[in-house]
Short mmCIF file of C-alpha atoms in Angstrom, two decimals:
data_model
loop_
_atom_site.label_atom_id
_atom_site.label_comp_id
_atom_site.label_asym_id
_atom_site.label_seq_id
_atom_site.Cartn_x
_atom_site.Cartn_y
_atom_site.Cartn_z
CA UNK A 1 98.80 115.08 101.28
CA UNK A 2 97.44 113.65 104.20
CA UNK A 3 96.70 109.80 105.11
CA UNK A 4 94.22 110.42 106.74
CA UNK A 5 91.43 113.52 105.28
CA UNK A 6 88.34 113.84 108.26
CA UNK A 7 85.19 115.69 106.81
CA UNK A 8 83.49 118.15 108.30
CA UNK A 9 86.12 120.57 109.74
CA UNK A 10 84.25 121.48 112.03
CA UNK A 11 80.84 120.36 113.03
CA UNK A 12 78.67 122.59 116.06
CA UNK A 13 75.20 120.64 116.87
CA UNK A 14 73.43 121.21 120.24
CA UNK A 15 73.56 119.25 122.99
CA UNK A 16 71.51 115.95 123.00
CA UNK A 17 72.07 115.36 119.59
CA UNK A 18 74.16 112.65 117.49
CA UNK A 19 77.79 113.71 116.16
CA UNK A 20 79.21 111.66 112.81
CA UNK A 21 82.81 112.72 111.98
CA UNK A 22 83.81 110.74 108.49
CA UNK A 23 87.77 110.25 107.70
CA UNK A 24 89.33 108.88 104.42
CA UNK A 25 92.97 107.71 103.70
CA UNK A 26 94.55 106.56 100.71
CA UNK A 27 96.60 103.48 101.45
CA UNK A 28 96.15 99.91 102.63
CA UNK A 29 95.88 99.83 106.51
CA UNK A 30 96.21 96.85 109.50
CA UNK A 31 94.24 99.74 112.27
CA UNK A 32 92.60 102.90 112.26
CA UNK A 33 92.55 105.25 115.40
CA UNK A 34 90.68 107.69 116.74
CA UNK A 35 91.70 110.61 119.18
CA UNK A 36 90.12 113.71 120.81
CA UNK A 37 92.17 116.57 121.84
CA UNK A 38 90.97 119.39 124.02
CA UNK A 39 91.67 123.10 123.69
CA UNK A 40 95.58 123.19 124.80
CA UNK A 41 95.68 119.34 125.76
CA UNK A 42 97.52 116.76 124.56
CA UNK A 43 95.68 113.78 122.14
CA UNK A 44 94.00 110.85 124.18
CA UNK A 45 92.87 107.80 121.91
CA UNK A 46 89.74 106.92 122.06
CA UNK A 47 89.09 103.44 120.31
CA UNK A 48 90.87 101.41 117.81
CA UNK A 49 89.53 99.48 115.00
CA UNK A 50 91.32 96.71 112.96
CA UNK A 51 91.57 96.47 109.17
CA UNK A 52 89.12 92.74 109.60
CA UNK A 53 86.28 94.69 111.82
CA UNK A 54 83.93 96.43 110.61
CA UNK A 55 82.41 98.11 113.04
CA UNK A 56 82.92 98.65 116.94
CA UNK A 57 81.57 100.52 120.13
CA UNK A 58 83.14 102.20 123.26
CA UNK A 59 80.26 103.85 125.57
CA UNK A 60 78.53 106.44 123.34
CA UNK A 61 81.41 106.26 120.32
CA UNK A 62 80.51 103.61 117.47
CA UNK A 63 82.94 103.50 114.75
CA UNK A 64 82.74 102.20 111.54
CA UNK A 65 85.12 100.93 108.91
CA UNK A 66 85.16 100.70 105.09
CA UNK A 67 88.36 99.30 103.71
CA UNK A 68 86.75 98.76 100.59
CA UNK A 69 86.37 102.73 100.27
CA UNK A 70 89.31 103.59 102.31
CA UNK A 71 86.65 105.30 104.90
CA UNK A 72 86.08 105.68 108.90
CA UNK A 73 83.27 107.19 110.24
CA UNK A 74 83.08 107.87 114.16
CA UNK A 75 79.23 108.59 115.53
CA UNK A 76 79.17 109.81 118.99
CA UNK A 77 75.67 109.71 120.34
CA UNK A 78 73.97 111.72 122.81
CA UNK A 79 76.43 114.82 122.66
CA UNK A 80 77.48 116.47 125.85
CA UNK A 81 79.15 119.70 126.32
CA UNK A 82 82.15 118.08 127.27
CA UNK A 83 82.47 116.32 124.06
CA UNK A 84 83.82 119.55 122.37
CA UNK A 85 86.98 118.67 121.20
CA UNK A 86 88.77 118.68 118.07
CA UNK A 87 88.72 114.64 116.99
CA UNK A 88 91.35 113.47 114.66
CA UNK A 89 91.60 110.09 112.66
CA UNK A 90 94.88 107.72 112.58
CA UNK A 91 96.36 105.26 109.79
CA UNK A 92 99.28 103.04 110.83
CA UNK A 93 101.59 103.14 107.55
CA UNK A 94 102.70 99.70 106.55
CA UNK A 95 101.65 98.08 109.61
CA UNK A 96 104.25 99.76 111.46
CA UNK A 97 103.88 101.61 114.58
CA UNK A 98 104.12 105.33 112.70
CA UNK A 99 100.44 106.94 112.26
CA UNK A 100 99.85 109.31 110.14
CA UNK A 101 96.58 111.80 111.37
CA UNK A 102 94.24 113.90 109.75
CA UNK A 103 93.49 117.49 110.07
CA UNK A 104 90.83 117.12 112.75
CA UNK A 105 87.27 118.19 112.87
CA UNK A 106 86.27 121.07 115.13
CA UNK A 107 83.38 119.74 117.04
CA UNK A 108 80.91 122.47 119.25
CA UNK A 109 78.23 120.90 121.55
CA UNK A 110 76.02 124.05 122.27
CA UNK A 111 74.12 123.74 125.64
CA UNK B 1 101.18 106.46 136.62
CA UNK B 2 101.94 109.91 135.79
CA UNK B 3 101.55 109.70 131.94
CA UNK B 4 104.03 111.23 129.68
CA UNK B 5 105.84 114.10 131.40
CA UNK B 6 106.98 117.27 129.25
CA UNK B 7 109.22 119.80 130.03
CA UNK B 8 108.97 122.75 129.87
CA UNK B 9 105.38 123.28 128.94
CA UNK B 10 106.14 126.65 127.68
CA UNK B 11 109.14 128.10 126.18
CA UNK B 12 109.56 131.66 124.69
CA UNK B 13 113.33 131.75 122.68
CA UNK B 14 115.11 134.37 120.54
CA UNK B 15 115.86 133.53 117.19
CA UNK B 16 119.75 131.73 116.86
CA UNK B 17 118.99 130.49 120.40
CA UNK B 18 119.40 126.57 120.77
CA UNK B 19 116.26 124.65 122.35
CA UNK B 20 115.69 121.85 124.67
CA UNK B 21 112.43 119.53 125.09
CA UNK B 22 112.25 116.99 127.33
CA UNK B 23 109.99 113.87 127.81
CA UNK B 24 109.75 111.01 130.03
CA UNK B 25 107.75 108.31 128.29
CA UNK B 26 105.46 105.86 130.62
CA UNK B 27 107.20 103.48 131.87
CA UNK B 28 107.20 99.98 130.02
CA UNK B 29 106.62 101.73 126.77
CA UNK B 30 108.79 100.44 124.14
CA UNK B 31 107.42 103.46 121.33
CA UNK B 32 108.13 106.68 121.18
CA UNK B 33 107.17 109.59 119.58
CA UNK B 34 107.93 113.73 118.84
CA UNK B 35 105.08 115.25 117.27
CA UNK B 36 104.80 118.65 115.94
CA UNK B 37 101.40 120.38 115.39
CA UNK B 38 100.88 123.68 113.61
CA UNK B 39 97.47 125.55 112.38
CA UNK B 40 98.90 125.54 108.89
CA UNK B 41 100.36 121.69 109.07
CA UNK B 42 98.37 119.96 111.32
CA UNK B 43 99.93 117.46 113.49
CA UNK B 44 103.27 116.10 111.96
CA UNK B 45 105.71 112.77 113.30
CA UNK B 46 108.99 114.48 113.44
CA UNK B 47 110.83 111.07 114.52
CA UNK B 48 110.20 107.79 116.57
CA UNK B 49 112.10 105.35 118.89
CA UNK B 50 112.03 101.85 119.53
CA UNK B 51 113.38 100.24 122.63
CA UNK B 52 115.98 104.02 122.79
CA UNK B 53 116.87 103.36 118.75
CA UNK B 54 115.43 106.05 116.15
CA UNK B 55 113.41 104.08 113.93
CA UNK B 56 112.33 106.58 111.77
CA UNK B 57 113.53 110.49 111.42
CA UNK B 58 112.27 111.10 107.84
CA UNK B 59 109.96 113.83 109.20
CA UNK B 60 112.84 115.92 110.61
CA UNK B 61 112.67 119.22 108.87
CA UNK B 62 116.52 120.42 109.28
CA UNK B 63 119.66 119.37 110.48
CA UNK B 64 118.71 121.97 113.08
CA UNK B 65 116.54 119.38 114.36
CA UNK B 66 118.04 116.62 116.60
CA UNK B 67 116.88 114.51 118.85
CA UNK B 68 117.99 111.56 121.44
CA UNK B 69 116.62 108.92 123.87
CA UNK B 70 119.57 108.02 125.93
CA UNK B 71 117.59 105.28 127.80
CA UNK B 72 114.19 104.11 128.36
CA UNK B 73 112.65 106.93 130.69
CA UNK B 74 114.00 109.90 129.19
CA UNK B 75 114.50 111.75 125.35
CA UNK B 76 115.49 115.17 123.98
CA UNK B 77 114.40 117.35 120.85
CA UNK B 78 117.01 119.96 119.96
CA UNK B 79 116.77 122.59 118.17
CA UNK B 80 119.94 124.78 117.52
CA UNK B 81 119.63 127.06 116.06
CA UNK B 82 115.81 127.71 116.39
CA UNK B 83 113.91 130.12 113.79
CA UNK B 84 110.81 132.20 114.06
CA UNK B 85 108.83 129.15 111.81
CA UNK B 86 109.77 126.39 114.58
CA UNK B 87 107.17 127.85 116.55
CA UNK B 88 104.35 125.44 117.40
CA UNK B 89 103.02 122.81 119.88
CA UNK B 90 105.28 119.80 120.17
CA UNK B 91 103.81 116.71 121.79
CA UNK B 92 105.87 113.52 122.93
CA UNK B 93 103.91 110.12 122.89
CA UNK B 94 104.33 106.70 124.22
CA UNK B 95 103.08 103.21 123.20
CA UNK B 96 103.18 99.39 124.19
CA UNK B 97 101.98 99.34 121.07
CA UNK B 98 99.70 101.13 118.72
CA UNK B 99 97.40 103.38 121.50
CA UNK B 100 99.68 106.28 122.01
CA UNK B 101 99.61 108.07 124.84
CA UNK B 102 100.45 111.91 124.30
CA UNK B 103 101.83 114.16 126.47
CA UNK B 104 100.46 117.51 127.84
CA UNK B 105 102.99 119.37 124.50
CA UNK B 106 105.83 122.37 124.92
CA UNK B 107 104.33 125.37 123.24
CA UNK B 108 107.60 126.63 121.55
CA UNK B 109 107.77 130.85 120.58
CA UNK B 110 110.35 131.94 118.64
CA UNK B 111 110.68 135.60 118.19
#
């Protein structure tokens, strides 16, 4: 099964509003990523947070980390149109350089 | 820089037909990485280099599968011979470390 499990699927909110995308894994963890990928694109990253923080920002993202439930949650506020995307979570496994990502979740900004 | 450069972006094969991707990683990255991404599987690490040495190929389906980094700008993923189910999106990424920077993928057909 996967590391990394992100919940919704897919998400579709109108424009203006806030976005939270939640992600799970099952193992212990030094980082946890975060990545968009648009329709026929390749994945960009979009913010990394370390097993010691427990929360960090990046413009309009704000991530969160729970080690002590093995959960991520990524907020993006203020949705745009151009923030449809599919957004995907990342675990490095054993501290080495390999991630492991989740499924995705399909996220629609309607204007 | 130009990011990670794939080649070719799309590639329609018969079946028994071998198949050649190519990436050029950025330069200075020491990582790097041959993803495969399905609807059914999600995005999968076939195999990963470090400094031109495979690190890890434990997500190699086949023997069909192959692939090689003969130096620092430049790797291969072979397939030979290619089947019908290899069809999919196949990203190559880059990293110096941990952020990985994904290329634009090779969407792969087999008929």
């Amino acid at each position: 099964s996967q590391q990394g499990e992100e919940d919704p699927q897919a998400l579709s909110i109108q424009e203006g509003e806030n976005a939270t995308m939640n992600c799970s894994y099952k193992t212990s963890i030094n980082n946890l990523q975060w990545y968009r990928q648009n329709s026929g694109r390749g994945l960009v990253h979009l913010i990394l947070i370390r097993s010691n923080e427990r929360e960090k920002h990046s413009g309009r993202l704000r991530v969160t980390l729970d080690t002590s439930k093995k959960s991520s949650s990524l907020l993006i506020t203020a949705s745009r149109a151009a923030d449809t995307a599919s957004y995907f979570c990342a675990t490095d496994v054993g501290g080495a350089q390999k991630l492991v990502f989740g499924q995705g979740t399909r996220l629609t900004i309607n204007p | 820089d130009a990011g990670v450069i794939q080649s070719p972006r799309h590639e329609v094969t018969e079946m028994g037909q071998e198949v050649t991707l190519r990436c050029k990683p950025i330069s200075g990255h020491d990582y790097l990485f041959w993803y495969r991404q399905t609807m059914m599987r999600g995005l999968e690490l076939l195999i990963y280099f470090n400094n031109n040495v495979p690190i890890d190929d434990s997500g190699m389906p086949e023997d069909r599968f192959s692939a090689k980094m003969p130096n620092a700008s430049f790797s291969t993923l072979k397939i030979q011979p290619s089947e019908p189910r290899d069809s999919a999106v196949y990203f190559c990424a880059s990293s110096f470390p941990n952020e990985q920077f994904f290329g634009p993928g090779t969407r792969l057909t087999v008929l």
